[in-house]
Short mmCIF file of C-alpha atoms and ligand atoms in Angstrom, two decimals:
data_model
loop_
_atom_site.label_atom_id
_atom_site.label_comp_id
_atom_site.label_asym_id
_atom_site.label_seq_id
_atom_site.Cartn_x
_atom_site.Cartn_y
_atom_site.Cartn_z
CA MET O 262 12.99 -48.57 -41.98
CA ALA O 263 10.34 -46.19 -40.75
CA ALA O 264 9.58 -48.35 -37.77
CA LEU O 265 13.26 -48.70 -36.86
CA GLY O 266 13.45 -44.82 -37.14
CA VAL O 267 10.50 -44.56 -34.71
CA THR O 268 12.04 -47.06 -32.23
CA LEU O 269 15.39 -45.05 -32.42
CA ALA O 270 13.57 -41.75 -31.77
CA ALA O 271 11.74 -43.36 -28.82
CA ALA O 272 14.99 -44.78 -27.55
CA ALA O 273 16.50 -41.45 -27.63
CA LEU O 274 13.50 -39.84 -25.84
CA TYR O 275 13.69 -42.53 -23.23
CA ALA O 276 17.45 -42.08 -22.64
CA ALA O 277 16.87 -38.34 -22.31
CA ASN O 278 13.80 -38.37 -20.01
CA CYS O 279 13.34 -41.73 -18.32
CA ALA O 280 16.64 -43.58 -18.08
CA VAL O 281 17.85 -41.68 -15.02
CA CYS O 282 15.17 -43.22 -12.87
CA HIS O 283 14.12 -46.31 -14.63
CA GLY O 284 17.63 -47.34 -15.80
CA PRO O 285 19.30 -47.15 -19.26
CA ASP O 286 18.30 -50.82 -19.89
CA ARG O 287 14.63 -50.32 -18.61
CA LEU O 288 15.36 -52.78 -15.78
CA GLY O 289 14.55 -50.02 -13.18
CA LEU O 290 16.60 -47.98 -10.80
CA THR O 291 14.85 -45.63 -8.20
CA GLY O 292 11.83 -46.15 -10.56
CA PRO O 293 10.19 -49.36 -11.42
CA ALA O 294 11.34 -51.54 -14.47
CA LEU O 295 9.67 -50.60 -17.70
CA LEU O 296 9.41 -53.97 -19.45
CA PRO O 297 6.34 -55.66 -20.89
CA GLU O 298 6.51 -58.33 -18.25
CA ASN O 299 6.50 -55.71 -15.51
CA LEU O 300 3.71 -53.65 -17.02
CA GLU O 301 1.32 -56.50 -17.51
CA ARG O 302 -1.08 -55.02 -15.14
CA LEU O 303 -1.04 -51.47 -16.64
CA LYS O 304 -3.02 -50.82 -19.83
CA PRO O 305 -1.01 -48.88 -22.49
CA SER O 306 -3.68 -46.06 -22.27
CA ALA O 307 -3.12 -45.82 -18.44
CA ALA O 308 0.71 -45.78 -19.04
CA LEU O 309 0.25 -42.85 -21.46
CA GLN O 310 -1.72 -40.99 -18.63
CA VAL O 311 1.04 -41.66 -16.19
CA ILE O 312 3.67 -40.29 -18.62
CA ALA O 313 1.42 -37.18 -19.17
CA ARG O 314 0.37 -36.52 -15.60
CA GLY O 315 2.85 -38.36 -13.36
CA ARG O 316 1.94 -40.67 -10.61
CA MET O 317 0.39 -39.50 -7.42
CA ALA O 318 2.36 -40.26 -4.10
CA THR O 319 5.46 -41.28 -6.02
CA GLN O 320 8.39 -39.28 -7.59
CA MET O 321 7.17 -39.87 -11.08
CA PRO O 322 6.62 -36.49 -12.60
CA GLY O 323 4.19 -35.54 -15.49
CA PHE O 324 5.79 -34.87 -18.95
CA GLY O 325 2.57 -33.31 -20.47
CA ASP O 326 4.10 -29.89 -20.79
CA LYS O 327 7.54 -31.03 -21.80
CA LEU O 328 6.89 -33.56 -24.59
CA SER O 329 4.38 -33.51 -27.47
CA ALA O 330 1.43 -35.93 -27.51
CA GLU O 331 3.26 -37.78 -30.35
CA GLN O 332 6.39 -38.08 -28.38
CA MET O 333 4.56 -39.43 -25.22
CA ARG O 334 2.75 -42.12 -27.40
CA GLU O 335 6.19 -43.18 -28.85
CA LEU O 336 7.49 -43.46 -25.33
CA ALA O 337 4.47 -45.55 -24.25
CA ASP O 338 4.77 -47.89 -27.30
CA TYR O 339 8.58 -48.17 -26.52
CA ILE O 340 8.23 -49.32 -22.96
CA TYR O 341 6.00 -52.21 -24.11
CA THR O 342 8.58 -53.44 -26.57
CA PRO O 343 10.16 -56.65 -25.41
CA ILE O 344 14.00 -56.82 -24.80
CA ALA O 345 16.07 -60.00 -24.81
CA GLU O 346 15.79 -61.80 -21.48
CA PRO O 347 18.08 -59.76 -19.22
CA ARG O 348 20.83 -61.32 -17.39
CA TRP O 349 20.30 -61.29 -13.60
CA GLY O 350 22.65 -63.84 -12.15
CA PRO O 351 24.44 -64.14 -8.72
CA ASP O 352 26.92 -61.22 -9.65
CA GLU O 353 24.13 -58.81 -10.52
CA ILE O 354 22.12 -59.87 -7.46
CA ARG O 355 25.14 -59.54 -5.13
CA ALA O 356 26.03 -56.07 -6.54
CA SER O 357 22.49 -54.87 -5.99
CA ARG O 358 22.66 -55.53 -2.24
CA VAL O 359 21.87 -52.51 -0.06
CA VAL O 360 22.82 -52.63 3.58
CA HIS O 361 21.21 -50.11 5.91
CA PRO O 362 23.60 -49.32 8.76
CA PRO O 363 21.83 -48.86 12.21
CA GLN O 364 21.64 -45.56 13.73
CA LYS O 365 22.53 -46.99 17.03
CA PRO O 366 23.56 -50.59 18.01
CA ASP O 367 20.68 -53.10 17.41
CA SER O 368 18.87 -54.30 20.45
CA ASP O 369 18.07 -58.04 20.63
CA ARG O 370 14.74 -57.16 22.47
CA PRO O 371 11.89 -55.01 21.11
CA VAL O 372 12.50 -51.25 21.61
CA PHE O 373 8.84 -50.78 22.33
CA GLU O 374 6.22 -51.90 24.99
CA ALA O 375 3.76 -53.61 22.70
CA ASP O 376 3.44 -57.47 22.38
CA PRO O 377 5.95 -58.21 19.58
CA LEU O 378 3.95 -61.25 18.69
CA ASN O 379 0.75 -59.35 18.14
CA LEU O 380 2.18 -56.74 15.75
CA PHE O 381 0.50 -56.26 12.41
CA VAL O 382 2.59 -55.46 9.30
CA VAL O 383 0.23 -53.47 7.09
CA VAL O 384 1.25 -52.93 3.45
CA GLU O 385 0.03 -49.57 2.05
CA THR O 386 0.20 -49.83 -1.72
CA GLY O 387 -1.17 -46.29 -2.18
CA ASP O 388 2.11 -44.64 -1.42
CA HIS O 389 4.38 -47.74 -1.17
CA HIS O 390 4.79 -47.70 2.65
CA ALA O 391 4.41 -50.21 5.39
CA THR O 392 3.00 -49.55 8.92
CA ILE O 393 3.83 -51.56 11.92
CA LEU O 394 0.67 -51.61 14.12
CA ASP O 395 0.30 -52.59 17.78
CA GLY O 396 -2.28 -55.30 17.66
CA ASP O 397 -3.56 -54.58 21.20
CA ARG O 398 -4.03 -50.88 21.18
CA PHE O 399 -4.28 -50.51 17.25
CA VAL O 400 -1.69 -47.74 17.34
CA PRO O 401 0.92 -47.31 14.62
CA LEU O 402 4.55 -47.90 16.05
CA ALA O 403 6.44 -47.07 12.71
CA ARG O 404 5.81 -46.25 9.16
CA PHE O 405 8.42 -46.53 6.45
CA PRO O 406 8.83 -46.62 2.61
CA THR O 407 8.85 -49.86 0.84
CA ARG O 408 10.05 -50.81 -2.57
CA PHE O 409 7.60 -50.20 -5.40
CA ALA O 410 4.57 -52.52 -5.66
CA LEU O 411 4.94 -55.18 -3.09
CA HIS O 412 3.09 -58.32 -3.85
CA GLY O 413 2.35 -61.59 -1.90
CA GLY O 414 2.30 -61.77 1.83
CA PRO O 415 5.38 -60.66 3.71
CA LYS O 416 7.19 -63.65 5.41
CA PHE O 417 8.46 -63.77 8.97
CA SER O 418 11.50 -65.43 10.64
CA PRO O 419 10.58 -68.17 13.00
CA GLY O 420 10.58 -66.16 16.17
CA GLY O 421 8.99 -63.19 14.52
CA ARG O 422 11.78 -60.64 14.73
CA TYR O 423 12.28 -60.19 11.08
CA VAL O 424 9.82 -59.62 8.30
CA TYR O 425 10.69 -60.05 4.62
CA PHE O 426 8.92 -58.24 1.74
CA GLY O 427 8.97 -59.09 -2.00
CA SER O 428 8.21 -56.43 -4.66
CA ARG O 429 7.00 -57.14 -8.20
CA ASP O 430 10.23 -55.45 -9.36
CA GLY O 431 12.38 -58.15 -7.70
CA TRP O 432 13.50 -56.43 -4.56
CA VAL O 433 13.58 -58.53 -1.25
CA SER O 434 13.77 -56.42 1.75
CA LYS O 435 14.51 -57.56 5.40
CA TYR O 436 13.07 -55.37 8.18
CA ASP O 437 14.00 -55.70 11.88
CA LEU O 438 10.71 -55.55 13.90
CA TYR O 439 12.57 -55.39 17.24
CA ASN O 440 14.49 -52.31 16.25
CA LEU O 441 11.89 -50.95 13.82
CA ARG O 442 14.44 -50.44 11.00
CA MET O 443 15.15 -51.59 7.47
CA ASP O 444 18.27 -53.96 7.69
CA VAL O 445 19.24 -55.16 4.21
CA GLU O 446 17.74 -55.40 0.63
CA VAL O 447 18.68 -57.15 -2.53
CA ARG O 448 17.28 -57.47 -6.01
CA ALA O 449 16.70 -61.14 -6.69
CA GLY O 450 14.93 -60.71 -10.01
CA ILE O 451 13.66 -58.39 -12.50
CA ASN O 452 9.88 -59.52 -12.13
CA LEU O 453 9.37 -61.24 -9.00
CA ARG O 454 6.17 -63.24 -7.86
CA ASN O 455 6.69 -63.85 -4.16
CA ILE O 456 9.07 -65.11 -1.51
CA ALA O 457 9.22 -67.88 1.05
CA VAL O 458 11.35 -68.29 4.18
CA SER O 459 12.43 -71.72 5.46
CA ALA O 460 10.97 -72.90 8.70
CA ASP O 461 14.50 -72.82 10.24
CA GLY O 462 14.71 -69.13 9.26
CA ARG O 463 18.05 -69.88 7.36
CA TRP O 464 17.00 -69.41 3.80
CA LEU O 465 14.87 -67.37 1.59
CA MET O 466 13.66 -68.50 -1.81
CA ALA O 467 12.47 -65.95 -4.32
CA ALA O 468 10.28 -66.93 -7.33
CA ASN O 469 10.77 -64.99 -10.46
CA TYR O 470 8.86 -64.48 -13.82
CA LEU O 471 11.93 -62.66 -15.23
CA PRO O 472 14.54 -64.20 -15.54
CA HIS O 473 13.10 -67.72 -15.23
CA THR O 474 14.74 -68.47 -12.00
CA LEU O 475 14.46 -69.44 -8.31
CA VAL O 476 16.95 -67.59 -6.25
CA ALA O 477 18.01 -68.88 -2.90
CA LEU O 478 19.34 -66.25 -0.43
CA ASP O 479 20.85 -66.50 2.91
CA ALA O 480 18.07 -65.10 5.04
CA ALA O 481 20.36 -63.19 7.51
CA SER O 482 22.44 -61.47 4.95
CA LEU O 483 20.41 -61.80 1.88
CA GLU O 484 23.51 -62.83 -0.07
CA PRO O 485 22.80 -65.16 -2.89
CA VAL O 486 23.45 -68.70 -2.24
CA LYS O 487 22.19 -70.36 -5.50
CA VAL O 488 20.45 -69.23 -8.59
CA ILE O 489 18.33 -72.09 -10.11
CA ASP O 490 17.73 -71.96 -13.78
CA VAL O 491 14.10 -73.19 -14.13
CA ARG O 492 13.77 -75.64 -17.08
CA ASP O 493 12.24 -79.01 -17.66
CA ALA O 494 14.08 -82.04 -18.91
CA GLN O 495 13.54 -80.96 -22.56
CA GLY O 496 15.15 -77.60 -21.74
CA GLU O 497 12.01 -75.57 -21.87
CA SER O 498 12.24 -72.72 -19.38
CA SER O 499 9.46 -71.54 -17.23
CA ARG O 500 8.27 -68.66 -15.26
CA VAL O 501 7.82 -69.44 -11.51
CA SER O 502 4.32 -68.55 -10.42
CA ALA O 503 5.02 -68.79 -6.76
CA VAL O 504 7.21 -70.53 -4.05
CA TYR O 505 6.02 -71.75 -0.80
CA ASP O 506 7.58 -73.06 2.44
CA ALA O 507 6.42 -76.62 3.22
CA ALA O 508 7.62 -76.52 6.85
CA PRO O 509 6.96 -80.08 7.98
CA ARG O 510 8.74 -81.35 4.88
CA GLU O 511 11.66 -79.00 5.28
CA SER O 512 11.34 -78.01 1.62
CA PHE O 513 10.29 -75.28 -0.69
CA ILE O 514 7.54 -76.05 -3.23
CA ALA O 515 7.52 -74.14 -6.52
CA ALA O 516 4.63 -73.60 -8.92
CA LEU O 517 5.69 -73.37 -12.50
CA LYS O 518 3.69 -71.37 -15.07
CA ASP O 519 5.01 -72.78 -18.41
CA VAL O 520 5.88 -76.46 -17.77
CA LYS O 521 3.85 -79.27 -16.49
CA GLU O 522 5.88 -79.92 -13.43
CA ILE O 523 5.97 -79.06 -9.62
CA TRP O 524 9.30 -78.62 -8.01
CA GLU O 525 10.09 -79.64 -4.53
CA ILE O 526 13.48 -78.22 -3.21
CA PRO O 527 14.60 -79.63 0.21
CA TYR O 528 16.45 -77.54 2.59
CA GLY O 529 16.68 -79.83 5.68
CA PRO O 530 19.90 -81.12 7.13
CA ASN O 531 20.02 -84.35 5.13
CA THR O 532 19.06 -83.21 1.72
CA GLY O 533 19.39 -79.43 2.13
CA PRO O 534 22.17 -77.02 1.31
CA VAL O 535 25.61 -77.94 2.37
CA TYR O 536 27.10 -74.61 1.55
CA LYS O 537 29.47 -75.27 -1.31
CA GLY O 538 29.27 -71.99 -3.04
CA LEU O 539 27.19 -71.11 -6.14
CA VAL O 540 26.00 -73.97 -8.30
CA HIS O 541 24.09 -72.65 -11.45
CA ASP O 542 23.12 -75.90 -13.22
CA TYR O 543 21.08 -78.21 -11.11
CA ARG O 544 20.72 -80.78 -13.71
CA THR O 545 24.42 -81.78 -13.59
CA GLY O 546 23.94 -85.18 -11.78
CA GLU O 547 21.53 -87.91 -11.35
CA GLY O 548 20.96 -87.89 -7.67
CA LEU O 549 20.05 -85.12 -5.20
CA ALA O 550 23.48 -85.06 -3.66
CA GLU O 551 25.22 -84.39 -7.06
CA GLN O 552 23.02 -81.39 -7.55
CA GLY O 553 24.71 -79.62 -4.69
CA PRO O 554 22.71 -77.20 -2.45
CA PHE O 555 18.96 -76.88 -2.91
CA PRO O 556 18.46 -80.04 -5.11
CA VAL O 557 15.28 -80.28 -7.20
CA ARG O 558 12.71 -83.12 -7.07
CA VAL O 559 10.50 -82.92 -10.08
CA ILE O 560 6.83 -84.11 -10.00
CA GLU O 561 5.31 -84.15 -13.45
CA THR O 562 1.66 -83.08 -13.63
CA ASP O 563 -1.04 -83.53 -16.20
CA ASP O 564 -1.61 -79.81 -16.64
CA TYR O 565 0.10 -76.49 -15.85
CA LEU O 566 -0.60 -75.74 -12.15
CA ASP O 567 0.22 -72.23 -11.02
CA ASP O 568 -1.76 -71.66 -7.79
CA PHE O 569 -1.53 -74.12 -4.81
CA PHE O 570 -3.18 -74.88 -1.55
CA PHE O 571 -1.46 -77.33 0.83
CA ASP O 572 -3.33 -79.60 3.35
CA ARG O 573 -2.23 -79.34 7.01
CA GLY O 574 0.42 -81.91 6.89
CA TYR O 575 1.78 -80.77 3.61
CA HIS O 576 1.27 -84.27 2.17
CA ASN O 577 -1.05 -83.20 -0.48
CA LEU O 578 -1.49 -80.15 -2.60
CA LEU O 579 -4.47 -78.85 -4.54
CA GLY O 580 -3.20 -77.09 -7.74
CA ALA O 581 -5.17 -74.93 -10.18
CA SER O 582 -4.33 -73.63 -13.56
CA ARG O 583 -5.57 -70.19 -14.55
CA ASN O 584 -6.82 -71.82 -17.87
CA ALA O 585 -8.30 -75.05 -16.78
CA LYS O 586 -11.65 -75.87 -15.27
CA THR O 587 -10.29 -78.81 -13.14
CA SER O 588 -7.98 -78.72 -10.36
CA GLU O 589 -5.51 -81.54 -9.45
CA VAL O 590 -4.89 -83.08 -6.08
CA VAL O 591 -1.17 -84.12 -6.10
CA ASN O 592 0.33 -86.31 -3.23
CA LEU O 593 3.77 -84.94 -2.64
CA ASP O 594 5.06 -88.19 -1.00
CA VAL O 595 4.07 -90.58 -3.88
CA ARG O 596 4.72 -87.70 -6.35
CA ARG O 597 1.67 -88.05 -8.49
CA LYS O 598 -1.96 -87.00 -8.94
CA ILE O 599 -4.49 -88.75 -6.73
CA ALA O 600 -7.68 -86.90 -7.53
CA SER O 601 -9.09 -84.11 -9.69
CA ILE O 602 -11.91 -81.60 -8.85
CA ASP O 603 -14.25 -79.81 -11.06
CA LEU O 604 -13.66 -76.13 -10.12
CA PRO O 605 -14.79 -73.94 -12.95
CA GLY O 606 -14.78 -70.58 -11.26
CA MET O 607 -11.09 -70.04 -11.22
CA PRO O 608 -10.33 -70.74 -7.58
CA HIS O 609 -7.84 -68.52 -5.84
CA LEU O 610 -6.28 -71.26 -3.83
CA ALA O 611 -3.44 -69.18 -2.44
CA SER O 612 -6.19 -67.51 -0.36
CA GLY O 613 -7.71 -70.83 0.73
CA ILE O 614 -8.21 -71.58 4.50
CA THR O 615 -9.09 -74.77 6.43
CA TRP O 616 -11.25 -75.59 9.52
CA ASP O 617 -12.73 -78.57 11.29
CA TRP O 618 -16.25 -79.38 10.16
CA ASN O 619 -18.46 -82.37 10.81
CA GLY O 620 -15.57 -84.72 11.75
CA THR O 621 -13.32 -83.72 8.79
CA THR O 622 -11.17 -80.94 7.72
CA VAL O 623 -12.51 -78.65 5.00
CA LEU O 624 -10.63 -76.33 2.73
CA ALA O 625 -12.62 -73.30 1.47
CA THR O 626 -11.47 -71.02 -1.44
CA PRO O 627 -12.71 -67.96 -3.16
CA ASN O 628 -13.12 -67.90 -6.93
CA LEU O 629 -11.88 -65.08 -9.16
CA LYS O 630 -14.56 -65.47 -11.67
CA THR O 631 -17.63 -66.86 -9.91
CA GLY O 632 -19.37 -65.48 -6.78
CA VAL O 633 -19.01 -68.70 -4.71
CA ILE O 634 -16.76 -69.87 -1.90
CA THR O 635 -16.04 -73.52 -2.66
CA VAL O 636 -15.85 -75.85 0.42
CA ILE O 637 -13.90 -79.18 -0.21
CA ASP O 638 -13.47 -82.14 2.15
CA THR O 639 -9.77 -82.71 2.34
CA LYS O 640 -10.29 -86.55 3.15
CA THR O 641 -12.37 -87.27 0.12
CA TRP O 642 -11.45 -84.22 -2.00
CA LYS O 643 -15.15 -83.88 -2.82
CA VAL O 644 -16.92 -80.43 -2.82
CA VAL O 645 -19.07 -80.16 0.17
CA LYS O 646 -20.76 -76.96 -0.67
CA HIS O 647 -20.68 -73.90 -2.88
CA ILE O 648 -21.62 -70.91 -0.88
CA HIS O 649 -22.99 -68.17 -3.03
CA THR O 650 -21.69 -64.70 -2.48
CA LEU O 651 -22.48 -61.38 -3.98
CA GLY O 652 -19.72 -61.64 -6.58
CA PRO O 653 -16.29 -63.10 -7.29
CA GLY O 654 -13.86 -62.45 -4.38
CA PHE O 655 -10.14 -62.53 -3.71
CA PHE O 656 -9.38 -63.29 -0.15
CA LEU O 657 -10.85 -65.54 2.64
CA ARG O 658 -9.77 -65.36 6.29
CA SER O 659 -10.67 -66.79 9.75
CA HIS O 660 -9.07 -67.70 13.00
CA GLU O 661 -9.22 -70.69 15.36
CA ASN O 662 -11.04 -68.70 17.89
CA THR O 663 -13.90 -67.36 15.79
CA PRO O 664 -16.83 -69.32 14.23
CA TYR O 665 -16.83 -66.97 11.29
CA ALA O 666 -14.85 -66.64 8.00
CA TRP O 667 -14.82 -63.46 6.14
CA THR O 668 -14.71 -62.91 2.33
CA ASP O 669 -14.85 -60.08 -0.10
CA ASN O 670 -16.53 -59.51 -3.39
CA PHE O 671 -13.41 -57.80 -4.94
CA ASN O 672 -14.09 -58.57 -8.54
CA SER O 673 -17.71 -57.40 -8.65
CA PRO O 674 -19.82 -54.28 -8.35
CA TYR O 675 -20.34 -55.16 -4.67
CA ARG O 676 -16.66 -54.80 -3.97
CA ASP O 677 -17.48 -52.46 -0.91
CA THR O 678 -19.23 -55.33 0.89
CA LEU O 679 -17.68 -58.15 3.01
CA GLN O 680 -19.48 -61.21 3.81
CA VAL O 681 -19.30 -63.13 6.97
CA ILE O 682 -19.74 -66.97 6.78
CA ASP O 683 -20.69 -69.15 9.59
CA LYS O 684 -18.09 -71.93 9.48
CA ARG O 685 -20.63 -74.41 11.15
CA SER O 686 -23.69 -73.98 8.90
CA LEU O 687 -21.59 -72.84 5.80
CA GLU O 688 -24.10 -70.04 5.33
CA VAL O 689 -23.61 -66.26 4.95
CA VAL O 690 -24.76 -64.69 8.19
CA LYS O 691 -23.89 -61.01 7.74
CA ASN O 692 -22.97 -58.40 5.01
CA LEU O 693 -20.73 -55.49 6.17
CA THR O 694 -20.19 -52.32 4.08
CA PRO O 695 -17.56 -50.36 6.00
CA ALA O 696 -17.05 -47.50 3.41
CA PRO O 697 -19.75 -47.36 0.81
CA GLY O 698 -18.34 -47.24 -2.76
CA LYS O 699 -14.79 -48.20 -1.72
CA THR O 700 -13.28 -51.67 -2.00
CA ALA O 701 -13.20 -53.58 1.23
CA ALA O 702 -11.14 -56.63 1.18
CA HIS O 703 -8.49 -58.74 3.16
CA VAL O 704 -9.14 -59.47 6.69
CA GLU O 705 -6.59 -60.52 9.42
CA PHE O 706 -7.31 -61.34 13.06
CA THR O 707 -5.38 -60.40 16.16
CA ARG O 708 -3.53 -63.27 17.59
CA ASP O 709 -6.26 -64.09 20.06
CA GLY O 710 -8.87 -63.91 17.29
CA ARG O 711 -10.98 -61.22 19.12
CA TYR O 712 -10.64 -58.55 16.51
CA ALA O 713 -10.78 -58.57 12.75
CA LEU O 714 -8.87 -55.91 10.74
CA VAL O 715 -10.27 -55.05 7.30
CA SER O 716 -8.50 -53.02 4.55
CA ILE O 717 -10.31 -50.18 2.65
CA TRP O 718 -8.41 -50.07 -0.67
CA ASP O 719 -8.43 -46.36 -1.44
CA MET O 720 -5.86 -43.56 -1.32
CA ASP O 721 -8.25 -42.09 1.31
CA GLY O 722 -8.49 -45.55 2.86
CA ALA O 723 -8.36 -47.19 6.21
CA ILE O 724 -7.87 -50.18 8.37
CA VAL O 725 -11.29 -50.82 10.10
CA VAL O 726 -11.15 -52.89 13.27
CA TYR O 727 -14.19 -55.06 14.10
CA ASP O 728 -15.15 -56.90 17.09
CA ALA O 729 -15.01 -60.57 15.74
CA ALA O 730 -17.86 -61.75 17.93
CA THR O 731 -20.47 -58.79 17.76
CA LEU O 732 -19.29 -57.81 14.16
CA GLU O 733 -19.42 -54.14 15.40
CA GLU O 734 -16.71 -51.56 14.28
CA VAL O 735 -14.46 -50.58 17.25
CA LYS O 736 -11.78 -48.43 15.55
CA ARG O 737 -10.81 -46.90 12.17
CA LEU O 738 -7.21 -45.90 11.25
CA PRO O 739 -6.56 -43.81 8.15
CA MET O 740 -4.18 -45.45 5.66
CA LYS O 741 -3.12 -45.05 2.00
CA LYS O 742 -4.81 -47.88 0.10
CA PRO O 743 -3.78 -50.69 2.37
CA SER O 744 -3.75 -54.13 0.75
CA GLY O 745 -2.81 -56.95 3.18
CA LYS O 746 -1.94 -56.90 6.85
CA TYR O 747 -0.18 -59.74 8.55
CA ASN O 748 -0.23 -60.70 12.27
CA VAL O 749 3.08 -61.97 13.49
CA TRP O 750 1.60 -64.58 15.71
CA ASN O 751 -0.83 -65.96 13.16
CA LYS O 752 1.81 -66.26 10.67
CA ILE O 753 4.64 -67.79 12.69
CA THR O 754 2.22 -70.33 14.15
CA ARG O 755 0.71 -71.00 10.71
CA SER O 756 -2.91 -70.29 11.97
CA ASP O 757 -5.45 -72.35 9.96
CA GLY O 758 -7.34 -69.10 9.18
CA THR O 759 -4.53 -67.32 7.37
CA SER O 760 -2.26 -67.60 4.43
CA HIS O 761 1.20 -69.25 4.98
FE1 DHE L 1038 -1.87 -61.70 -5.58
C1 DHE L 1038 -0.77 -63.19 -2.70
C2 DHE L 1038 -1.01 -64.48 -7.38
C3 DHE L 1038 -3.13 -60.23 -8.46
C4 DHE L 1038 -2.71 -58.85 -3.84
N1 DHE L 1038 -1.06 -63.50 -5.13
C5 DHE L 1038 -0.74 -63.91 -3.93
C6 DHE L 1038 -0.21 -65.17 -3.99
C7 DHE L 1038 -0.13 -65.60 -5.30
C8 DHE L 1038 -0.75 -64.46 -5.96
C9 DHE L 1038 0.28 -66.93 -5.86
C10 DHE L 1038 0.37 -66.02 -2.78
C11 DHE L 1038 1.83 -65.89 -2.71
C12 DHE L 1038 2.38 -65.31 -1.29
O1 DHE L 1038 1.67 -64.61 -0.64
O2 DHE L 1038 3.56 -65.56 -1.02
N2 DHE L 1038 -2.18 -62.26 -7.55
C13 DHE L 1038 -1.70 -63.45 -8.03
C14 DHE L 1038 -1.98 -63.48 -9.42
O3 DHE L 1038 -1.74 -64.53 -10.15
C15 DHE L 1038 -2.80 -62.32 -9.75
C16 DHE L 1038 -4.21 -62.84 -9.94
C17 DHE L 1038 -2.32 -61.68 -11.04
C18 DHE L 1038 -1.00 -60.98 -11.02
O4 DHE L 1038 -0.60 -60.34 -11.91
O5 DHE L 1038 -0.09 -61.26 -10.13
C19 DHE L 1038 -2.64 -61.59 -8.52
N3 DHE L 1038 -2.72 -59.86 -6.07
C20 DHE L 1038 -3.20 -59.46 -7.30
C21 DHE L 1038 -3.69 -58.14 -7.21
O6 DHE L 1038 -4.16 -57.49 -8.29
C22 DHE L 1038 -3.81 -57.64 -5.83
C23 DHE L 1038 -5.12 -57.61 -5.44
C24 DHE L 1038 -3.21 -56.37 -5.61
C25 DHE L 1038 -1.63 -56.23 -5.76
O7 DHE L 1038 -1.10 -55.47 -4.92
O8 DHE L 1038 -1.10 -56.79 -6.65
C26 DHE L 1038 -3.03 -58.84 -5.14
N4 DHE L 1038 -1.81 -61.12 -3.64
C27 DHE L 1038 -2.16 -59.82 -3.09
C28 DHE L 1038 -1.96 -59.90 -1.61
C29 DHE L 1038 -1.41 -61.13 -1.29
C30 DHE L 1038 -1.32 -61.89 -2.56
C31 DHE L 1038 -2.30 -58.75 -0.72
C32 DHE L 1038 -1.11 -61.67 0.08
C33 DHE L 1038 -2.33 -62.25 0.63
C34 DHE L 1038 -2.09 -62.80 2.04
O9 DHE L 1038 -2.90 -62.57 2.82
O10 DHE L 1038 -1.14 -63.54 2.19
#
């Protein structure tokens, strides 16, 4: 009874102080959602600090002089209390859509002089903004607010005119790079992992942790086309860890967190979406055709696989589980495991890259728990080398026109130091510390591969531009905790050295 009383008191405190921004149901409004699933990355003690002092560079005020210490603790406990899985179906998604009308008629050509294919989209997580950078002169062309806490790489339309962002809170935003303006936004979920855009630019698929859905949107209007309830044949539902566009296969591939399945969802002209309106239950028929638009082909796996890397042709994927020490190679054509690789360091396969080496193609991946870059032959699926680094890293990047791959030591005391690996000798050839004491991570090259742009992850941070051949710094642009940066050309041409 006492516990119920405390919860009721906390609910009242929440309604009086928080609901106006975070929503009466805690699903988020102008402020982010306050649910255990959305707060996974924030310790309760840190949440208490935010309630007391507010959050810098956001509209979150501090309540330290309004509420007692006890009331703030009750509130902090309350926001970590689970709620029944919220309903977020086609109606809620459609109702959330925000269209930003243009100030003047849109141009179908870029409104600036810079090369539209050598732009960088820089995500600044410090104050939830994005900067559009001219990749030849390294000058910002625009800076605009984004939704709270973007995650995963932004995705581009095939010609590079539009860029799409996904936020951890479920928002999908479409930005027009030619007219430098936000076009339309929609909330596809409550807790979203990432988004993928089909190779033909017609569809966008959003992967959600909450609810357990994949949401197909029309990429032009961001109207929902289909909400797929994610369950295995036994009815067990699953969070979706990530969704990828497998362009050569004309399909989306989804990694599932809680069931031992990989899902392939074709969107091409033969098996893809014939627009028949919304279909909610994909398991209504035996064949793909009966499933309506975006049918699901299920591949059963031996383990839970929630992080993927695809070979160049998208015939095979390497899948890792956050819990296992072994990764599985799954052939998507025969739809079964063809090899397993011992990878105990928790590989971060989403950051893997490939290059040609000694007559074969190798895949290299950082590891989140061990200070090695693992290099794997994609013909034999055998480990070629473990390249030892200063500490566990997060991202790995290169470009066709450079002999070097760059990695970080994000999860270690050496997080301020980047390491440059020679792709021929598979040796570390240089350490770079652009801002001592501040995390340096995530590299992206210009479209010609001449320059490498590095993020300094700090409120008083920067993008540091290096000459990719001499490894000398050429420019430094102040930014607010820039996380990733994404070059239009490298993305739309699916450069081997970058994420897709
Ligand atoms: Fe990410 C991409 C998963 C934590 C920054 N991250 C991805 C992708 C996956 C993934 C599957 C590829 C999807 C895509 O780009 O479309 N990330 C995970 C996790 O499972 C993990 C470890 C825990 C979690 O809670 O999500 C995780 N990621 C982080 C962070 O803590 C980072 C460093 C800071 C942040 O802003 O959240 C972070 N992840 C990124 C970035 C990318 C990313 C910047 C895009 C990389 C790219 O170059 O494409």
